[in-house]
Amino acid sequence: MNKILNTIDKIDIFGVPINLLTNEKNSAFQSKIGGLFSLIAGSLSLTYFLYVFIFWVSNLIPPNISSNQETIGYAQFQIQTGMIDLMLQDFTGDADPFRKYNNIITPHLYTVIDTRIIDKPIPLFSSQEKPYTISFENVTLVLNHEIDPDQDHQEMKQYLIVLEGCSNITLQDNGYCADQKTIDDYLQKFHGFLFLSIKLNQLNHVTRELEEFNKQYYQAFDMLKPQYSQVMLKQQETIIDDGVLFNNYQNYQFLNNYELINQQVDSFFSSNVVSQMSKLPYNFTNYGCYLFRLDSIQVKEVVTMPKLGEFLAQVGSIVQLIFLLQYIALYYNNKLLENQLLHEIITMYYPELKNIKLTIFNKLEFKENVDNDLKSIIQDFIPKYNFLFERAKEKCRLNNIIYEISRIQFIIQQHFGDQVLQQSHSFGGKLQNNYFEFLNCKETKKLAIKPDTSIDLENGYHLLDPLEILSKQT
């Protein structure tokens, strides 16, 4: 442990330079506290970098999402298996009215192309696996509201489900109706609700998979008051940009919602509508009908996943906050360096003070081999030591000034000789009373031009600025 503490100052990245006499070959003064700050800041920065990097790679950083509604003129959507179910919740527990044999109510699916019914209706009987349930699949809905139709686009295609009274004349696939008494008894009872259930989707931005959920509407199934229901299927287009540096778009199209609009009609409403659209005579009793179509209003969502620049910006902003510790470490290192250097100066003149050392927390402390009696006077000694400390600081400053002057004199002597060095000692003069008057006069006559020989160098040195004296000597 001691070895680690003794070497922790080697990793101090906040070391302050030691300016000896020149700026050449600077070395950094490093400390254990600075090394500890460096270790903390570096560890936190690396940990946060890895934390954000894992989130970024796993697409767990919240993306930028913008969504809006737009009107579309053309669209297609294919109804998959088990996507739309119409289920009767019968409270009486009577027989399934939608079954193929002993049928009471026959669900027929009509294909409406534009405003025409061309094909024969398709019966939608319930099955043993899904009793009381009507479903249709593998059909394509087409929305076409284009003002200028495209030749390659299909005509508008909708689907109409009609709950008709059973008739052996129109019944297909070898099915047959129940006897009339059974039908009459069934029609006289209240049978609960019709549940319209449609599977919708939402896109998981992390896994890029479509998640399914059901949305249901409940309607009273009153055969004496049939209803016309229009089911508006709403699409959503999601565009995901998951490029690291540049754009990389991926498109997803799915159903995300639907609306149900109801209107009460009479028992022959559907029969009349089908007859008009197909141009064929139909005569059946209507117990309810559902028109499925695509809505012309679509939700468009643009998802932009965080790119490399955003990831680096997020990491960099936090790392900058962490590295605010550098200012504390730099201040500490500067103070510790100054105190240690001045302590060395004090011990040069007072060797007995070598028993006192500076701790890593910049505090005075007696060495371990000092008697306890001396340790007890530490509180009385601190004011005296502070006095010596200030005197050492002043002496260090004066020594630096003297050394700098000596260095300048040495340079002058080496380059210009002893005579010029001796002349340099005669620069300057005593400050006289008329000096400030001369400065004011000089400020008012800055634009006056005089020949250089008109200045009395012998008698005017005391009226010149130091820089002016040096310029005249050169």
Coordinates of C-alpha atoms in Angstrom, one line a residue:
M1 CA 0.0 0.0 0.0
N2 CA 2.8 2.4 0.9
K3 CA 4.5 1.6 -2.5
I4 CA 1.3 2.6 -4.2
L5 CA 1.0 5.8 -2.3
N6 CA 4.7 6.7 -3.0
T7 CA 4.2 6.2 -6.7
I8 CA 0.8 7.7 -7.2
D9 CA 2.3 11.1 -7.8
K10 CA 3.8 9.7 -11.0
I11 CA 0.4 9.7 -12.6
D12 CA -0.4 13.3 -11.7
I13 CA -1.4 15.0 -15.0
F14 CA -1.9 18.3 -13.3
G15 CA 1.7 18.9 -12.6
V16 CA 2.9 22.6 -12.6
P17 CA 6.1 23.6 -14.3
I18 CA 9.2 24.5 -12.3
N19 CA 10.7 27.6 -13.9
L20 CA 14.3 27.4 -12.7
L21 CA 16.2 30.2 -14.4
T22 CA 15.2 29.8 -18.0
N23 CA 12.3 28.3 -19.9
E24 CA 14.4 25.5 -21.2
K25 CA 14.1 21.9 -20.0
N26 CA 11.1 22.5 -17.8
S27 CA 10.1 19.7 -15.4
A28 CA 6.7 19.3 -13.8
F29 CA 6.1 19.3 -10.1
Q30 CA 3.8 16.5 -9.3
S31 CA 2.1 15.5 -6.0
K32 CA 0.1 12.7 -4.5
I33 CA -3.0 14.7 -4.2
G34 CA -2.7 15.7 -7.8
G35 CA -2.1 12.1 -8.8
L36 CA -5.2 11.1 -6.8
F37 CA -7.3 13.8 -8.6
S38 CA -5.9 12.5 -11.9
L39 CA -6.8 9.0 -11.0
I40 CA -10.4 10.0 -10.0
A41 CA -10.9 12.2 -13.0
G42 CA -9.5 9.6 -15.4
S43 CA -11.5 6.7 -13.9
L44 CA -14.7 8.7 -13.9
S45 CA -14.2 9.8 -17.5
L46 CA -13.4 6.3 -18.8
T47 CA -16.3 4.8 -16.9
Y48 CA -18.7 7.3 -18.2
F49 CA -17.4 6.9 -21.7
L50 CA -17.9 3.2 -21.6
Y51 CA -21.4 3.6 -20.0
V52 CA -22.5 6.0 -22.7
F53 CA -20.8 3.9 -25.4
I54 CA -22.8 0.8 -24.4
F55 CA -26.0 2.7 -24.4
W56 CA -25.2 4.2 -27.8
V57 CA -24.4 0.8 -29.4
S58 CA -27.5 -0.7 -27.8
N59 CA -29.7 2.1 -29.2
L60 CA -30.8 3.0 -25.6
I61 CA -30.0 6.7 -25.9
P62 CA -33.3 8.4 -26.6
P63 CA -33.4 9.4 -30.3
N64 CA -34.8 12.6 -31.8
I65 CA -38.4 11.9 -32.9
S66 CA -40.6 14.2 -35.0
S67 CA -44.1 13.2 -36.2
N68 CA -46.8 14.9 -38.1
Q69 CA -50.0 14.0 -40.0
E70 CA -50.1 14.1 -43.7
T71 CA -52.8 13.5 -46.3
I72 CA -52.0 10.8 -48.9
G73 CA -53.7 10.2 -52.2
Y74 CA -52.7 6.6 -52.8
A75 CA -51.8 3.7 -50.5
Q76 CA -52.1 -0.1 -50.2
F77 CA -52.2 -2.4 -47.3
Q78 CA -52.6 -6.2 -47.1
I79 CA -54.7 -7.7 -44.3
Q80 CA -52.7 -10.6 -42.8
T81 CA -54.0 -13.8 -41.1
G82 CA -55.9 -13.2 -37.9
M83 CA -55.6 -9.5 -38.1
I84 CA -59.3 -8.6 -38.0
D85 CA -61.9 -10.5 -35.9
L86 CA -65.6 -9.8 -35.3
M87 CA -66.7 -11.9 -32.3
L88 CA -70.2 -12.3 -30.8
Q89 CA -70.2 -12.2 -27.0
D90 CA -73.5 -14.1 -26.5
F91 CA -74.9 -13.8 -22.9
T92 CA -77.6 -16.4 -23.5
G93 CA -75.3 -19.2 -24.5
D94 CA -77.3 -20.1 -27.6
A95 CA -75.8 -21.9 -30.6
D96 CA -73.2 -20.2 -32.8
P97 CA -75.3 -18.2 -35.4
F98 CA -72.3 -18.0 -37.8
R99 CA -71.6 -21.7 -38.2
K100 CA -71.7 -23.3 -41.6
Y101 CA -74.3 -25.9 -40.8
N102 CA -77.6 -24.9 -39.1
N103 CA -76.7 -21.4 -40.0
I104 CA -78.8 -18.5 -38.6
I105 CA -76.8 -15.4 -39.7
T106 CA -74.6 -15.6 -42.8
P107 CA -71.6 -13.2 -42.9
H108 CA -70.8 -12.3 -46.5
L109 CA -67.7 -10.4 -47.6
Y110 CA -68.2 -8.1 -50.6
T111 CA -65.3 -6.5 -52.5
V112 CA -66.1 -2.9 -53.4
I113 CA -63.9 -1.6 -56.3
D114 CA -64.4 2.1 -56.6
T115 CA -68.2 2.2 -56.3
R116 CA -68.8 -1.2 -57.9
I117 CA -69.3 -4.8 -56.7
I118 CA -68.2 -7.2 -59.4
D119 CA -67.3 -10.5 -57.7
K120 CA -69.7 -12.7 -55.8
P121 CA -69.7 -12.5 -52.0
I122 CA -67.5 -14.7 -50.0
P123 CA -69.1 -16.4 -47.0
L124 CA -67.2 -16.0 -43.7
F125 CA -68.4 -18.9 -41.5
S126 CA -67.0 -19.4 -38.0
S127 CA -65.0 -22.5 -37.2
Q128 CA -64.8 -25.0 -34.3
E129 CA -61.4 -23.5 -33.3
K130 CA -62.9 -20.0 -33.2
P131 CA -66.7 -20.2 -32.5
Y132 CA -68.8 -17.0 -32.7
T133 CA -66.0 -15.3 -34.6
I134 CA -65.8 -13.9 -38.1
S135 CA -62.5 -13.1 -39.7
F136 CA -61.1 -12.4 -43.1
E137 CA -57.5 -12.5 -44.4
N138 CA -55.2 -12.2 -47.4
V139 CA -57.0 -9.3 -48.9
T140 CA -55.5 -6.0 -50.0
L141 CA -57.1 -2.6 -49.2
V142 CA -56.4 0.2 -51.7
L143 CA -56.8 3.9 -51.2
N144 CA -56.9 6.0 -54.3
H145 CA -58.0 9.6 -54.0
E146 CA -55.7 10.9 -56.7
I147 CA -57.0 13.8 -58.8
D148 CA -54.8 12.8 -61.7
P149 CA -54.9 8.9 -61.5
D150 CA -51.7 7.0 -62.3
Q151 CA -52.1 4.2 -64.8
D152 CA -50.0 1.9 -62.7
H153 CA -52.1 2.4 -59.6
Q154 CA -55.1 0.2 -58.7
E155 CA -58.6 1.5 -58.2
M156 CA -59.9 2.1 -54.8
K157 CA -60.7 -1.2 -53.1
Q158 CA -62.8 -1.6 -49.9
Y159 CA -64.4 -4.5 -48.2
L160 CA -68.0 -4.8 -46.9
I161 CA -69.0 -7.4 -44.4
V162 CA -72.8 -7.9 -44.2
L163 CA -74.6 -10.0 -41.6
E164 CA -77.5 -11.4 -43.6
G165 CA -80.4 -13.5 -42.6
C166 CA -79.7 -17.1 -43.7
S167 CA -81.2 -18.2 -47.1
N168 CA -80.6 -21.6 -48.6
I169 CA -80.7 -20.0 -52.1
T170 CA -77.6 -17.9 -51.5
L171 CA -75.8 -20.2 -49.0
Q172 CA -72.6 -21.6 -50.5
D173 CA -70.0 -24.4 -49.8
N174 CA -72.7 -27.0 -49.0
G175 CA -73.9 -25.2 -46.0
Y176 CA -77.5 -25.1 -44.9
C177 CA -79.8 -23.0 -42.7
A178 CA -81.3 -23.9 -39.4
D179 CA -85.1 -24.6 -39.3
Q180 CA -87.3 -21.5 -39.3
K181 CA -88.5 -22.1 -35.7
T182 CA -84.8 -22.1 -34.4
I183 CA -84.1 -18.9 -36.4
D184 CA -87.3 -17.1 -35.1
D185 CA -86.5 -18.1 -31.5
Y186 CA -82.9 -16.8 -31.9
L187 CA -84.0 -13.5 -33.4
Q188 CA -86.4 -12.7 -30.5
K189 CA -83.6 -12.7 -27.9
F190 CA -81.0 -10.2 -27.0
H191 CA -77.5 -11.7 -27.6
G192 CA -75.1 -9.2 -26.1
F193 CA -72.3 -7.5 -27.9
L194 CA -70.2 -7.7 -31.1
F195 CA -66.5 -7.2 -30.4
L196 CA -64.5 -5.7 -33.2
S197 CA -60.8 -6.6 -32.6
I198 CA -58.0 -5.4 -34.9
K199 CA -54.3 -6.1 -34.4
L200 CA -52.3 -3.0 -34.6
N201 CA -48.5 -2.4 -34.5
Q202 CA -46.0 -0.1 -33.0
L203 CA -42.3 0.0 -33.8
N204 CA -39.7 -0.7 -31.2
H205 CA -36.9 1.8 -31.9
V206 CA -34.4 -0.4 -30.1
T207 CA -35.0 -3.8 -31.6
R208 CA -36.5 -2.4 -34.9
E209 CA -39.3 -5.0 -34.6
L210 CA -43.1 -4.4 -34.9
E211 CA -44.9 -5.0 -31.6
E212 CA -48.5 -6.1 -31.8
F213 CA -51.4 -5.0 -29.7
N214 CA -55.2 -5.3 -29.9
K215 CA -57.7 -2.5 -30.0
Q216 CA -61.3 -3.4 -29.5
Y217 CA -64.7 -1.7 -29.9
Y218 CA -67.9 -3.1 -28.3
Q219 CA -71.2 -2.7 -30.1
A220 CA -74.7 -3.8 -29.0
F221 CA -75.9 -6.6 -31.2
D222 CA -79.6 -5.6 -31.6
M223 CA -81.0 -7.4 -34.7
L224 CA -84.1 -5.1 -34.7
K225 CA -81.9 -2.0 -34.9
P226 CA -79.1 -2.9 -37.4
Q227 CA -76.1 -0.5 -37.7
Y228 CA -73.8 0.5 -40.5
S229 CA -70.3 0.8 -39.2
Q230 CA -67.4 2.3 -41.2
V231 CA -63.9 1.2 -40.0
M232 CA -61.2 3.7 -40.9
L233 CA -57.8 2.0 -40.8
K234 CA -55.0 4.4 -40.1
Q235 CA -51.4 3.8 -41.3
Q236 CA -48.1 5.0 -40.0
E237 CA -44.9 5.4 -41.9
T238 CA -41.8 5.4 -39.7
I239 CA -38.4 6.4 -41.2
I240 CA -35.4 5.5 -39.0
D241 CA -32.0 7.1 -39.7
D242 CA -29.5 4.9 -38.0
G243 CA -26.3 6.1 -39.7
V244 CA -23.2 6.5 -37.6
L245 CA -21.7 9.4 -39.6
F246 CA -24.0 9.8 -42.6
N247 CA -27.7 9.2 -43.2
N248 CA -29.0 5.6 -43.5
Y249 CA -32.8 5.5 -43.8
Q250 CA -35.0 2.5 -43.2
N251 CA -38.8 2.6 -43.9
Y252 CA -41.5 0.8 -42.0
Q253 CA -45.2 0.9 -42.9
F254 CA -47.9 -0.5 -40.6
L255 CA -51.3 0.0 -39.0
N256 CA -51.2 2.0 -35.8
N257 CA -54.8 2.9 -35.2
Y258 CA -58.4 2.8 -36.5
E259 CA -61.7 4.6 -36.0
L260 CA -65.2 3.3 -35.9
I261 CA -68.1 5.4 -37.1
N262 CA -71.7 4.0 -36.5
Q263 CA -75.0 4.8 -38.0
Q264 CA -78.3 3.1 -37.4
V265 CA -80.1 1.9 -40.6
D266 CA -83.1 -0.2 -41.5
S267 CA -83.1 -3.9 -42.2
F268 CA -82.9 -3.5 -46.0
F269 CA -80.2 -0.9 -46.2
S270 CA -77.4 -3.3 -47.1
S271 CA -79.6 -5.1 -49.6
N272 CA -80.3 -1.9 -51.4
V273 CA -76.7 -0.8 -51.4
V274 CA -75.3 -4.1 -52.7
S275 CA -78.1 -4.2 -55.4
Q276 CA -77.1 -0.7 -56.6
M277 CA -73.4 -1.4 -56.7
S278 CA -73.6 -4.8 -58.3
K279 CA -76.4 -4.0 -60.7
L280 CA -78.0 -7.3 -59.6
P281 CA -81.1 -7.9 -57.5
Y282 CA -80.4 -8.8 -53.9
N283 CA -83.1 -9.3 -51.3
F284 CA -82.0 -10.2 -47.8
T285 CA -82.5 -9.0 -44.2
N286 CA -79.6 -7.0 -42.8
Y287 CA -78.6 -7.4 -39.1
G288 CA -75.5 -5.2 -39.4
C289 CA -72.7 -4.3 -41.8
Y290 CA -69.0 -3.2 -41.6
L291 CA -67.2 -1.3 -44.3
F292 CA -63.4 -1.5 -44.1
R293 CA -61.3 1.1 -45.8
L294 CA -57.9 3.0 -45.5
D295 CA -57.9 6.5 -44.1
S296 CA -56.4 9.2 -46.2
I297 CA -54.7 10.8 -43.1
Q298 CA -51.4 9.1 -42.3
V299 CA -49.0 9.6 -39.4
K300 CA -45.4 10.1 -40.6
E301 CA -42.7 9.7 -38.0
V302 CA -39.0 10.4 -38.5
V303 CA -36.6 8.9 -35.9
T304 CA -33.0 10.0 -35.9
M305 CA -30.7 7.8 -33.8
P306 CA -27.8 9.6 -32.1
K307 CA -24.8 9.8 -34.4
L308 CA -21.2 9.7 -33.5
G309 CA -20.9 13.5 -33.2
E310 CA -23.8 13.6 -30.6
F311 CA -22.3 10.7 -28.7
L312 CA -18.9 12.4 -28.5
A313 CA -20.5 15.7 -27.6
Q314 CA -22.5 14.1 -24.7
V315 CA -19.4 12.4 -23.4
G316 CA -17.2 15.5 -23.8
S317 CA -19.6 17.8 -21.9
I318 CA -19.6 15.5 -18.9
V319 CA -15.9 14.9 -19.0
Q320 CA -15.3 18.6 -19.1
L321 CA -17.3 18.9 -15.8
I322 CA -15.3 16.1 -14.3
F323 CA -12.0 17.8 -15.3
L324 CA -13.0 20.9 -13.3
L325 CA -11.0 19.1 -10.7
Q326 CA -7.9 20.2 -12.5
Y327 CA -8.2 23.7 -11.2
I328 CA -8.2 22.4 -7.6
A329 CA -5.3 20.2 -8.4
L330 CA -3.3 23.0 -10.1
Y331 CA -3.9 25.4 -7.2
Y332 CA -2.9 22.7 -4.7
N333 CA 0.3 21.9 -6.6
N334 CA 1.3 25.5 -7.0
K335 CA 0.9 26.1 -3.3
L336 CA 2.7 22.9 -2.3
L337 CA 5.6 23.7 -4.6
E338 CA 5.9 27.2 -3.3
N339 CA 5.8 26.1 0.3
Q340 CA 8.3 23.3 -0.2
L341 CA 10.8 25.6 -1.9
L342 CA 10.4 28.3 0.8
H343 CA 10.7 25.6 3.5
E344 CA 14.0 24.6 1.9
I345 CA 15.2 28.2 2.1
I346 CA 14.3 28.5 5.7
T347 CA 16.1 25.2 6.6
M348 CA 19.2 26.5 4.9
Y349 CA 19.4 29.3 7.5
Y350 CA 17.9 27.4 10.4
P351 CA 19.1 23.8 10.1
E352 CA 17.3 22.8 13.3
L353 CA 14.0 23.3 11.5
K354 CA 14.7 20.2 9.3
N355 CA 12.8 18.2 11.9
I356 CA 9.7 19.9 10.5
K357 CA 8.2 18.7 7.2
L358 CA 5.3 19.6 5.0
T359 CA 2.6 16.9 4.7
I360 CA 0.8 16.1 1.5
F361 CA -2.1 18.3 2.8
N362 CA 0.3 21.3 2.9
K363 CA 0.4 21.3 6.7
L364 CA 3.4 21.5 9.1
E365 CA 4.3 18.3 10.9
F366 CA 7.2 17.1 13.1
K367 CA 9.1 14.0 11.9
E368 CA 8.6 10.7 13.8
N369 CA 12.0 10.9 15.6
V370 CA 11.2 14.2 17.3
D371 CA 10.4 14.2 21.0
N372 CA 6.8 14.6 22.1
D373 CA 7.8 17.8 24.1
L374 CA 8.8 19.5 20.9
K375 CA 5.6 18.3 19.2
S376 CA 3.5 20.0 22.0
I377 CA 4.8 23.4 21.0
I378 CA 3.7 23.2 17.4
Q379 CA 0.8 25.6 18.0
D380 CA 3.1 28.3 19.4
F381 CA 5.6 27.7 16.7
I382 CA 3.3 28.2 13.7
P383 CA 3.1 32.1 14.0
K384 CA 6.9 32.3 14.2
Y385 CA 7.2 30.0 11.3
N386 CA 4.8 32.0 9.2
F387 CA 7.0 35.1 9.9
L388 CA 10.0 33.2 8.7
F389 CA 8.0 32.0 5.7
E390 CA 7.1 35.6 4.6
R391 CA 10.8 36.7 5.1
A392 CA 11.9 33.7 3.0
K393 CA 9.4 34.6 0.3
E394 CA 10.8 38.2 0.2
K395 CA 14.4 37.0 0.1
C396 CA 13.6 34.6 -2.7
R397 CA 12.1 37.4 -4.7
L398 CA 15.1 39.6 -4.1
N399 CA 17.5 36.8 -5.0
N400 CA 15.6 36.2 -8.3
I401 CA 15.8 39.9 -9.1
I402 CA 19.6 40.0 -8.3
Y403 CA 20.1 36.9 -10.3
E404 CA 18.3 38.3 -13.3
I405 CA 20.3 41.5 -13.2
S406 CA 23.5 39.5 -13.0
R407 CA 22.5 37.4 -15.9
I408 CA 21.7 40.6 -18.0
Q409 CA 25.1 42.0 -17.0
F410 CA 26.8 38.8 -18.0
I411 CA 25.1 38.9 -21.4
I412 CA 26.2 42.6 -21.9
Q413 CA 29.7 41.8 -20.9
Q414 CA 29.9 38.8 -23.2
H415 CA 28.6 40.6 -26.3
F416 CA 29.7 44.3 -25.8
G417 CA 32.7 44.2 -23.4
D418 CA 33.6 45.6 -20.0
Q419 CA 33.4 49.3 -21.2
V420 CA 29.8 49.1 -22.2
L421 CA 29.0 47.3 -19.0
Q422 CA 30.6 50.1 -17.0
Q423 CA 28.6 52.7 -19.0
S424 CA 25.4 50.8 -18.3
H425 CA 25.9 51.6 -14.6
S426 CA 25.6 55.3 -15.3
F427 CA 22.2 55.1 -16.8
G428 CA 19.3 57.0 -15.2
G429 CA 19.5 59.9 -12.7
K430 CA 17.9 61.3 -9.6
L431 CA 14.2 62.3 -9.7
Q432 CA 13.9 66.1 -9.5
N433 CA 10.9 68.3 -8.8
N434 CA 10.5 69.5 -12.4
Y435 CA 10.2 66.0 -13.7
F436 CA 6.4 65.9 -13.5
E437 CA 6.2 69.4 -15.1
F438 CA 8.3 68.0 -17.9
L439 CA 6.0 65.0 -18.4
N440 CA 3.0 67.3 -18.7
C441 CA 4.8 69.5 -21.2
K442 CA 5.8 66.5 -23.2
E443 CA 2.2 65.3 -23.3
T444 CA 1.0 68.6 -24.8
K445 CA 3.8 68.7 -27.4
K446 CA 3.7 65.2 -28.7
L447 CA 3.3 66.3 -32.3
A448 CA 6.2 68.8 -32.1
I449 CA 9.1 67.7 -34.4
K450 CA 12.6 68.6 -33.4
P451 CA 16.0 67.4 -34.8
D452 CA 17.7 64.7 -32.8
T453 CA 20.8 66.9 -32.1
S454 CA 18.7 69.5 -30.4
I455 CA 18.4 67.3 -27.2
D456 CA 21.0 67.9 -24.6
L457 CA 22.0 64.3 -23.7
E458 CA 24.4 65.4 -21.0
N459 CA 22.1 67.6 -19.0
G460 CA 18.7 66.0 -19.9
Y461 CA 19.0 62.5 -18.7
H462 CA 17.1 63.3 -15.6
L463 CA 14.2 64.5 -17.8
L464 CA 14.0 61.4 -20.0
D465 CA 12.1 58.2 -19.6
P466 CA 14.2 55.1 -19.0
L467 CA 13.3 53.7 -22.4
E468 CA 14.3 57.1 -24.0
I469 CA 17.7 57.0 -22.2
L470 CA 18.3 53.5 -23.6
S471 CA 17.3 54.6 -27.1
K472 CA 19.7 57.6 -27.0
Q473 CA 22.6 55.3 -26.0
T474 CA 22.0 53.0 -28.8

